[in-house]
Amino acid sequence: MTDDIPETISTYLRLRGLEPSRRAQWRNKKKRRTDDDDNQPFMKGRDPGSIGDALDGLTRAHGWAPQLAREDLVRQWEDVAGAETAQHSSPVSLNDGTLTIQCDSTAWAKNLSYMRAQILTQIVTRYPEAGVSSVRFVGPDVPTWKWGPRSIPGRGPRDTYG
């Protein structure tokens, strides 16, 4: 019989007839008793969660929530400030809890500074994780050498423009 059958198949047939030991049977029965309660269908905790809850848990676990809230604030600035205001202003930076908004003109910057409380309330209500504690409105950007982290006292460059 072994001459006609390859060695691998004869080994399989020989091992197939063996019964598992009593110790292995007892171990399997013990596992089945404890695992069956958790694996029953329609039990509490077996329903799948939503993908939004899974992503929310992931972002909170990795500490991405504040950065994502800041990006949502910039992306949805029109919803926070209003359509007309968003046409004339845009968020520029967020440093140490201060959101800097650049406006088209100094008049828009001054008018929005009067609305600072309402805009800050909208931001804190919609995006509490962004960490915005104050809002600063600036006019159009012009080059200056008198402020910033690397400014030094003095007259500045005088022969730059001719």
Short mmCIF file of N, CA and C in Angstrom, two decimals:
data_model
loop_
_atom_site.label_atom_id
_atom_site.label_comp_id
_atom_site.label_asym_id
_atom_site.label_seq_id
_atom_site.Cartn_x
_atom_site.Cartn_y
_atom_site.Cartn_z
N MET A 1 0.81 -1.18 0.00
CA MET A 1 0.00 0.00 0.00
C MET A 1 0.85 1.25 0.00
N THR A 2 1.94 1.23 0.70
CA THR A 2 2.78 2.41 0.77
C THR A 2 3.57 2.63 -0.51
N ASP A 3 3.67 1.60 -1.36
CA ASP A 3 4.41 1.77 -2.61
C ASP A 3 3.62 2.62 -3.60
N ASP A 4 2.30 2.52 -3.58
CA ASP A 4 1.47 3.26 -4.52
C ASP A 4 1.17 4.68 -4.04
N ILE A 5 1.24 4.93 -2.73
CA ILE A 5 0.86 6.23 -2.17
C ILE A 5 2.13 6.99 -1.80
N PRO A 6 2.18 8.28 -2.14
CA PRO A 6 3.37 9.06 -1.75
C PRO A 6 3.50 9.14 -0.23
N GLU A 7 4.70 9.46 0.24
CA GLU A 7 4.99 9.47 1.67
C GLU A 7 4.16 10.50 2.42
N THR A 8 3.95 11.67 1.84
CA THR A 8 3.18 12.72 2.53
C THR A 8 1.75 12.30 2.76
N ILE A 9 1.14 11.64 1.77
CA ILE A 9 -0.24 11.21 1.92
C ILE A 9 -0.34 10.05 2.91
N SER A 10 0.64 9.15 2.88
CA SER A 10 0.59 8.05 3.84
C SER A 10 0.77 8.56 5.27
N THR A 11 1.59 9.56 5.46
CA THR A 11 1.75 10.16 6.79
C THR A 11 0.44 10.81 7.23
N TYR A 12 -0.21 11.50 6.31
CA TYR A 12 -1.50 12.13 6.62
C TYR A 12 -2.52 11.08 7.03
N LEU A 13 -2.61 9.99 6.27
CA LEU A 13 -3.58 8.95 6.59
C LEU A 13 -3.27 8.29 7.92
N ARG A 14 -1.99 8.11 8.23
CA ARG A 14 -1.60 7.49 9.49
C ARG A 14 -1.97 8.40 10.66
N LEU A 15 -1.70 9.73 10.51
CA LEU A 15 -1.99 10.66 11.59
C LEU A 15 -3.48 10.95 11.73
N ARG A 16 -4.22 10.80 10.68
CA ARG A 16 -5.65 11.07 10.73
C ARG A 16 -6.39 10.12 11.66
N GLY A 17 -5.89 8.95 11.81
CA GLY A 17 -6.54 7.97 12.66
C GLY A 17 -6.25 8.17 14.14
N LEU A 18 -5.31 9.03 14.51
CA LEU A 18 -4.98 9.23 15.91
C LEU A 18 -6.03 10.10 16.59
N GLU A 19 -6.36 9.78 17.83
CA GLU A 19 -7.29 10.57 18.62
C GLU A 19 -6.50 11.60 19.45
N PRO A 20 -7.06 12.79 19.66
CA PRO A 20 -6.35 13.76 20.51
C PRO A 20 -6.30 13.26 21.94
N SER A 21 -5.31 13.66 22.68
CA SER A 21 -5.15 13.21 24.07
C SER A 21 -6.26 13.78 24.93
N ARG A 22 -6.47 13.16 26.11
CA ARG A 22 -7.52 13.63 27.02
C ARG A 22 -7.22 15.04 27.52
N ARG A 23 -5.97 15.36 27.72
CA ARG A 23 -5.59 16.69 28.21
C ARG A 23 -6.01 17.76 27.20
N ALA A 24 -5.78 17.53 25.94
CA ALA A 24 -6.16 18.50 24.90
C ALA A 24 -7.67 18.63 24.83
N GLN A 25 -8.42 17.51 25.00
CA GLN A 25 -9.88 17.59 24.98
C GLN A 25 -10.39 18.41 26.15
N TRP A 26 -9.83 18.23 27.33
CA TRP A 26 -10.27 18.97 28.51
C TRP A 26 -9.99 20.46 28.35
N ARG A 27 -8.84 20.82 27.79
CA ARG A 27 -8.47 22.22 27.58
C ARG A 27 -9.43 22.87 26.60
N ASN A 28 -9.80 22.21 25.53
CA ASN A 28 -10.72 22.77 24.55
C ASN A 28 -12.11 22.97 25.13
N LYS A 29 -12.57 22.02 25.96
CA LYS A 29 -13.89 22.17 26.57
C LYS A 29 -13.91 23.37 27.52
N LYS A 30 -12.84 23.55 28.27
CA LYS A 30 -12.78 24.66 29.22
C LYS A 30 -12.81 25.99 28.47
N LYS A 31 -12.10 26.10 27.37
CA LYS A 31 -12.09 27.33 26.59
C LYS A 31 -13.47 27.60 26.00
N ARG A 32 -14.13 26.59 25.54
CA ARG A 32 -15.44 26.78 24.93
C ARG A 32 -16.44 27.34 25.94
N ARG A 33 -16.38 26.87 27.17
CA ARG A 33 -17.33 27.33 28.17
C ARG A 33 -17.17 28.82 28.44
N THR A 34 -15.96 29.33 28.54
CA THR A 34 -15.75 30.74 28.86
C THR A 34 -15.92 31.64 27.63
N ASP A 35 -15.54 31.17 26.46
CA ASP A 35 -15.59 32.00 25.27
C ASP A 35 -16.98 32.09 24.67
N ASP A 36 -17.84 31.11 24.91
CA ASP A 36 -19.15 31.11 24.27
C ASP A 36 -19.99 32.31 24.69
N ASP A 37 -19.86 32.76 25.94
CA ASP A 37 -20.67 33.88 26.40
C ASP A 37 -20.33 35.16 25.64
N ASP A 38 -19.07 35.36 25.30
CA ASP A 38 -18.67 36.57 24.60
C ASP A 38 -18.95 36.52 23.10
N ASN A 39 -19.08 35.35 22.56
CA ASN A 39 -19.24 35.21 21.11
C ASN A 39 -20.67 34.99 20.66
N GLN A 40 -21.62 35.13 21.52
CA GLN A 40 -23.01 34.94 21.14
C GLN A 40 -23.49 36.14 20.32
N PRO A 41 -24.25 35.89 19.27
CA PRO A 41 -24.79 37.02 18.50
C PRO A 41 -25.85 37.76 19.29
N PHE A 42 -26.05 39.01 18.98
CA PHE A 42 -27.06 39.88 19.58
C PHE A 42 -26.82 40.15 21.06
N MET A 43 -25.59 39.97 21.53
CA MET A 43 -25.26 40.28 22.92
C MET A 43 -24.85 41.75 23.01
N LYS A 44 -24.84 42.28 24.21
CA LYS A 44 -24.46 43.67 24.44
C LYS A 44 -23.01 43.89 24.01
N GLY A 45 -22.77 44.97 23.30
CA GLY A 45 -21.43 45.29 22.83
C GLY A 45 -21.05 44.68 21.51
N ARG A 46 -21.93 43.95 20.87
CA ARG A 46 -21.62 43.29 19.61
C ARG A 46 -21.98 44.14 18.39
N ASP A 47 -22.78 45.19 18.57
CA ASP A 47 -23.16 46.03 17.44
C ASP A 47 -21.96 46.84 16.99
N PRO A 48 -21.76 46.97 15.70
CA PRO A 48 -20.63 47.77 15.22
C PRO A 48 -20.89 49.25 15.46
N GLY A 49 -19.85 50.00 15.74
CA GLY A 49 -19.95 51.44 15.93
C GLY A 49 -19.88 52.15 14.58
N SER A 50 -20.14 53.42 14.61
CA SER A 50 -20.08 54.19 13.37
C SER A 50 -18.63 54.53 13.04
N ILE A 51 -18.37 54.82 11.79
CA ILE A 51 -17.01 55.16 11.36
C ILE A 51 -16.59 56.50 11.96
N GLY A 52 -17.57 57.39 12.17
CA GLY A 52 -17.26 58.68 12.78
C GLY A 52 -16.76 58.53 14.21
N ASP A 53 -17.40 57.63 14.97
CA ASP A 53 -16.96 57.39 16.34
C ASP A 53 -15.56 56.77 16.37
N ALA A 54 -15.30 55.89 15.42
CA ALA A 54 -13.97 55.26 15.35
C ALA A 54 -12.90 56.29 15.03
N LEU A 55 -13.17 57.17 14.07
CA LEU A 55 -12.19 58.20 13.71
C LEU A 55 -12.02 59.22 14.82
N ASP A 56 -13.11 59.56 15.51
CA ASP A 56 -13.03 60.49 16.63
C ASP A 56 -12.16 59.92 17.74
N GLY A 57 -12.34 58.65 18.04
CA GLY A 57 -11.51 57.99 19.05
C GLY A 57 -10.05 57.95 18.64
N LEU A 58 -9.80 57.71 17.36
CA LEU A 58 -8.43 57.66 16.86
C LEU A 58 -7.75 59.03 16.97
N THR A 59 -8.46 60.08 16.57
CA THR A 59 -7.85 61.42 16.62
C THR A 59 -7.61 61.87 18.05
N ARG A 60 -8.50 61.52 18.97
CA ARG A 60 -8.29 61.88 20.37
C ARG A 60 -7.15 61.07 20.98
N ALA A 61 -7.05 59.80 20.62
CA ALA A 61 -5.99 58.96 21.18
C ALA A 61 -4.61 59.42 20.75
N HIS A 62 -4.49 59.93 19.52
CA HIS A 62 -3.19 60.36 19.01
C HIS A 62 -2.93 61.84 19.22
N GLY A 63 -3.90 62.58 19.78
CA GLY A 63 -3.69 63.99 20.05
C GLY A 63 -3.83 64.88 18.82
N TRP A 64 -4.55 64.42 17.82
CA TRP A 64 -4.72 65.20 16.59
C TRP A 64 -5.90 66.15 16.66
N ALA A 65 -6.75 66.05 17.67
CA ALA A 65 -8.00 66.83 17.72
C ALA A 65 -7.76 68.34 17.70
N PRO A 66 -6.82 68.91 18.47
CA PRO A 66 -6.63 70.35 18.40
C PRO A 66 -6.19 70.84 17.01
N GLN A 67 -5.27 70.11 16.38
CA GLN A 67 -4.80 70.51 15.05
C GLN A 67 -5.93 70.42 14.02
N LEU A 68 -6.73 69.39 14.10
CA LEU A 68 -7.86 69.26 13.17
C LEU A 68 -8.91 70.34 13.41
N ALA A 69 -9.12 70.72 14.67
CA ALA A 69 -10.07 71.80 14.98
C ALA A 69 -9.58 73.12 14.41
N ARG A 70 -8.28 73.37 14.49
CA ARG A 70 -7.72 74.61 13.91
C ARG A 70 -7.88 74.63 12.39
N GLU A 71 -7.64 73.49 11.77
CA GLU A 71 -7.78 73.42 10.31
C GLU A 71 -9.23 73.57 9.89
N ASP A 72 -10.15 73.01 10.67
CA ASP A 72 -11.58 73.19 10.37
C ASP A 72 -11.98 74.65 10.51
N LEU A 73 -11.45 75.34 11.50
CA LEU A 73 -11.74 76.75 11.69
C LEU A 73 -11.32 77.57 10.48
N VAL A 74 -10.12 77.32 9.98
CA VAL A 74 -9.63 78.05 8.80
C VAL A 74 -10.45 77.69 7.58
N ARG A 75 -10.74 76.41 7.42
CA ARG A 75 -11.48 75.96 6.24
C ARG A 75 -12.91 76.46 6.22
N GLN A 76 -13.54 76.58 7.39
CA GLN A 76 -14.93 76.99 7.46
C GLN A 76 -15.07 78.41 8.03
N TRP A 77 -14.13 79.27 7.71
CA TRP A 77 -14.15 80.65 8.19
C TRP A 77 -15.42 81.37 7.74
N GLU A 78 -15.90 81.06 6.55
CA GLU A 78 -17.11 81.71 6.04
C GLU A 78 -18.32 81.39 6.91
N ASP A 79 -18.43 80.18 7.41
CA ASP A 79 -19.54 79.82 8.29
C ASP A 79 -19.46 80.53 9.64
N VAL A 80 -18.25 80.77 10.12
CA VAL A 80 -18.07 81.40 11.42
C VAL A 80 -18.32 82.90 11.34
N ALA A 81 -17.71 83.55 10.35
CA ALA A 81 -17.76 85.01 10.28
C ALA A 81 -18.90 85.53 9.43
N GLY A 82 -19.42 84.74 8.53
CA GLY A 82 -20.44 85.22 7.61
C GLY A 82 -19.84 85.40 6.22
N ALA A 83 -20.70 85.37 5.20
CA ALA A 83 -20.22 85.38 3.82
C ALA A 83 -19.53 86.70 3.46
N GLU A 84 -20.16 87.83 3.80
CA GLU A 84 -19.59 89.12 3.42
C GLU A 84 -18.30 89.41 4.18
N THR A 85 -18.28 89.08 5.46
CA THR A 85 -17.08 89.29 6.26
C THR A 85 -15.94 88.40 5.77
N ALA A 86 -16.25 87.19 5.39
CA ALA A 86 -15.21 86.26 4.92
C ALA A 86 -14.61 86.70 3.59
N GLN A 87 -15.36 87.46 2.79
CA GLN A 87 -14.81 87.98 1.53
C GLN A 87 -13.72 89.01 1.79
N HIS A 88 -13.80 89.69 2.92
CA HIS A 88 -12.86 90.77 3.20
C HIS A 88 -11.86 90.43 4.30
N SER A 89 -11.90 89.21 4.82
CA SER A 89 -10.97 88.81 5.88
C SER A 89 -10.65 87.33 5.78
N SER A 90 -9.51 86.96 6.33
CA SER A 90 -9.14 85.54 6.35
C SER A 90 -8.18 85.29 7.52
N PRO A 91 -8.26 84.11 8.13
CA PRO A 91 -7.33 83.77 9.22
C PRO A 91 -5.92 83.58 8.67
N VAL A 92 -4.97 84.14 9.38
CA VAL A 92 -3.58 84.08 8.93
C VAL A 92 -2.75 83.17 9.82
N SER A 93 -2.88 83.32 11.14
CA SER A 93 -2.06 82.51 12.04
C SER A 93 -2.77 82.33 13.37
N LEU A 94 -2.30 81.33 14.10
CA LEU A 94 -2.80 81.04 15.44
C LEU A 94 -1.59 80.71 16.30
N ASN A 95 -1.19 81.68 17.12
CA ASN A 95 -0.03 81.51 17.99
C ASN A 95 -0.42 81.82 19.43
N ASP A 96 -0.10 80.89 20.33
CA ASP A 96 -0.35 81.07 21.76
C ASP A 96 -1.79 81.44 22.07
N GLY A 97 -2.73 80.87 21.35
CA GLY A 97 -4.15 81.11 21.60
C GLY A 97 -4.70 82.36 20.95
N THR A 98 -3.89 83.12 20.24
CA THR A 98 -4.34 84.34 19.56
C THR A 98 -4.49 84.07 18.08
N LEU A 99 -5.71 84.20 17.59
CA LEU A 99 -6.00 84.03 16.17
C LEU A 99 -5.85 85.38 15.49
N THR A 100 -4.99 85.45 14.48
CA THR A 100 -4.78 86.68 13.73
C THR A 100 -5.57 86.63 12.45
N ILE A 101 -6.40 87.64 12.24
CA ILE A 101 -7.24 87.75 11.05
C ILE A 101 -6.74 88.93 10.24
N GLN A 102 -6.40 88.68 8.96
CA GLN A 102 -5.96 89.77 8.09
C GLN A 102 -7.15 90.25 7.26
N CYS A 103 -7.35 91.56 7.22
CA CYS A 103 -8.48 92.16 6.52
C CYS A 103 -7.99 92.89 5.28
N ASP A 104 -8.93 93.16 4.36
CA ASP A 104 -8.59 93.85 3.11
C ASP A 104 -8.18 95.30 3.36
N SER A 105 -8.77 95.94 4.35
CA SER A 105 -8.47 97.34 4.63
C SER A 105 -8.47 97.56 6.13
N THR A 106 -7.92 98.71 6.52
CA THR A 106 -7.92 99.03 7.94
C THR A 106 -9.34 99.32 8.44
N ALA A 107 -10.22 99.77 7.55
CA ALA A 107 -11.61 100.00 7.95
C ALA A 107 -12.28 98.69 8.33
N TRP A 108 -12.06 97.63 7.54
CA TRP A 108 -12.62 96.32 7.88
C TRP A 108 -12.01 95.81 9.19
N ALA A 109 -10.74 96.02 9.38
CA ALA A 109 -10.09 95.57 10.62
C ALA A 109 -10.69 96.29 11.83
N LYS A 110 -10.92 97.58 11.71
CA LYS A 110 -11.51 98.35 12.82
C LYS A 110 -12.94 97.91 13.09
N ASN A 111 -13.76 97.72 12.04
CA ASN A 111 -15.14 97.29 12.23
C ASN A 111 -15.22 95.88 12.83
N LEU A 112 -14.35 95.00 12.40
CA LEU A 112 -14.34 93.65 12.97
C LEU A 112 -13.84 93.65 14.41
N SER A 113 -12.99 94.59 14.75
CA SER A 113 -12.55 94.65 16.15
C SER A 113 -13.71 95.02 17.06
N TYR A 114 -14.70 95.76 16.55
CA TYR A 114 -15.91 96.04 17.33
C TYR A 114 -16.75 94.77 17.51
N MET A 115 -16.65 93.85 16.57
CA MET A 115 -17.41 92.59 16.62
C MET A 115 -16.60 91.45 17.24
N ARG A 116 -15.50 91.78 17.88
CA ARG A 116 -14.57 90.77 18.42
C ARG A 116 -15.27 89.78 19.34
N ALA A 117 -16.13 90.25 20.22
CA ALA A 117 -16.79 89.37 21.19
C ALA A 117 -17.69 88.35 20.49
N GLN A 118 -18.46 88.78 19.50
CA GLN A 118 -19.35 87.86 18.80
C GLN A 118 -18.55 86.82 18.01
N ILE A 119 -17.49 87.26 17.35
CA ILE A 119 -16.68 86.32 16.54
C ILE A 119 -15.98 85.32 17.46
N LEU A 120 -15.42 85.81 18.58
CA LEU A 120 -14.75 84.91 19.51
C LEU A 120 -15.72 83.92 20.12
N THR A 121 -16.95 84.36 20.40
CA THR A 121 -17.96 83.45 20.94
C THR A 121 -18.30 82.36 19.93
N GLN A 122 -18.44 82.72 18.65
CA GLN A 122 -18.71 81.73 17.61
C GLN A 122 -17.57 80.71 17.51
N ILE A 123 -16.34 81.18 17.57
CA ILE A 123 -15.18 80.29 17.44
C ILE A 123 -15.10 79.33 18.63
N VAL A 124 -15.27 79.86 19.83
CA VAL A 124 -15.15 79.01 21.03
C VAL A 124 -16.31 78.02 21.10
N THR A 125 -17.50 78.43 20.64
CA THR A 125 -18.65 77.53 20.66
C THR A 125 -18.48 76.40 19.65
N ARG A 126 -18.06 76.74 18.44
CA ARG A 126 -17.97 75.72 17.37
C ARG A 126 -16.70 74.87 17.46
N TYR A 127 -15.59 75.49 17.85
CA TYR A 127 -14.30 74.79 17.85
C TYR A 127 -13.60 74.96 19.20
N PRO A 128 -14.12 74.33 20.25
CA PRO A 128 -13.50 74.50 21.58
C PRO A 128 -12.10 73.89 21.67
N GLU A 129 -11.82 72.89 20.86
CA GLU A 129 -10.53 72.22 20.94
C GLU A 129 -9.43 72.98 20.20
N ALA A 130 -9.79 74.03 19.45
CA ALA A 130 -8.79 74.79 18.70
C ALA A 130 -7.89 75.60 19.62
N GLY A 131 -8.37 75.94 20.81
CA GLY A 131 -7.55 76.66 21.77
C GLY A 131 -7.45 78.16 21.50
N VAL A 132 -8.47 78.74 20.86
CA VAL A 132 -8.46 80.18 20.58
C VAL A 132 -8.97 80.91 21.81
N SER A 133 -8.15 81.83 22.34
CA SER A 133 -8.57 82.61 23.50
C SER A 133 -8.76 84.09 23.19
N SER A 134 -8.17 84.57 22.09
CA SER A 134 -8.36 85.95 21.69
C SER A 134 -8.23 86.07 20.17
N VAL A 135 -8.76 87.17 19.64
CA VAL A 135 -8.73 87.40 18.20
C VAL A 135 -8.09 88.75 17.96
N ARG A 136 -7.21 88.82 16.98
CA ARG A 136 -6.51 90.05 16.61
C ARG A 136 -6.78 90.34 15.15
N PHE A 137 -7.19 91.56 14.84
CA PHE A 137 -7.48 91.94 13.46
C PHE A 137 -6.41 92.90 12.98
N VAL A 138 -5.85 92.61 11.80
CA VAL A 138 -4.81 93.46 11.21
C VAL A 138 -5.25 93.88 9.82
N GLY A 139 -4.72 95.01 9.39
CA GLY A 139 -5.04 95.53 8.06
C GLY A 139 -4.17 94.87 7.01
N PRO A 140 -4.11 95.48 5.83
CA PRO A 140 -3.28 94.90 4.75
C PRO A 140 -1.82 94.84 5.15
N ASP A 141 -1.14 93.85 4.65
CA ASP A 141 0.25 93.61 5.03
C ASP A 141 1.18 94.53 4.25
N VAL A 142 2.02 95.26 4.99
CA VAL A 142 3.05 96.10 4.39
C VAL A 142 4.36 95.73 5.05
N PRO A 143 5.46 95.84 4.34
CA PRO A 143 6.73 95.47 4.97
C PRO A 143 7.10 96.45 6.08
N THR A 144 7.52 95.93 7.20
CA THR A 144 7.99 96.75 8.31
C THR A 144 9.12 96.01 9.02
N TRP A 145 10.01 96.78 9.59
CA TRP A 145 11.14 96.18 10.30
C TRP A 145 11.10 96.52 11.78
N LYS A 146 9.99 97.04 12.26
CA LYS A 146 9.91 97.52 13.63
C LYS A 146 9.29 96.54 14.61
N TRP A 147 8.80 95.40 14.19
CA TRP A 147 8.20 94.46 15.11
C TRP A 147 8.50 93.05 14.67
N GLY A 148 8.33 92.11 15.55
CA GLY A 148 8.57 90.71 15.23
C GLY A 148 9.58 90.10 16.17
N PRO A 149 9.74 88.79 16.08
CA PRO A 149 10.65 88.11 17.02
C PRO A 149 12.12 88.42 16.77
N ARG A 150 12.49 88.90 15.58
CA ARG A 150 13.90 89.15 15.27
C ARG A 150 14.19 90.64 15.05
N SER A 151 13.35 91.52 15.56
CA SER A 151 13.58 92.95 15.36
C SER A 151 14.60 93.46 16.36
N ILE A 152 15.36 94.45 15.92
CA ILE A 152 16.34 95.09 16.79
C ILE A 152 16.11 96.59 16.72
N PRO A 153 16.46 97.29 17.76
CA PRO A 153 16.26 98.74 17.72
C PRO A 153 17.21 99.38 16.71
N GLY A 154 16.76 100.44 16.11
CA GLY A 154 17.59 101.14 15.14
C GLY A 154 16.74 101.70 14.03
N ARG A 155 17.38 102.31 13.06
CA ARG A 155 16.68 102.98 11.98
C ARG A 155 16.21 102.01 10.90
N GLY A 156 16.82 100.82 10.85
CA GLY A 156 16.42 99.86 9.83
C GLY A 156 17.10 100.13 8.50
N PRO A 157 16.78 99.37 7.48
CA PRO A 157 17.41 99.56 6.17
C PRO A 157 16.94 100.87 5.53
N ARG A 158 17.85 101.73 5.19
CA ARG A 158 17.48 103.02 4.61
C ARG A 158 17.76 103.10 3.11
N ASP A 159 18.70 102.36 2.61
CA ASP A 159 19.02 102.46 1.19
C ASP A 159 18.45 101.31 0.37
N THR A 160 17.46 100.61 0.89
CA THR A 160 16.93 99.45 0.20
C THR A 160 16.16 99.84 -1.05
N TYR A 161 15.40 100.92 -1.01
CA TYR A 161 14.54 101.28 -2.12
C TYR A 161 15.07 102.42 -2.95
N GLY A 162 16.38 102.64 -2.96
CA GLY A 162 16.94 103.59 -3.88
C GLY A 162 17.44 104.77 -3.19
#
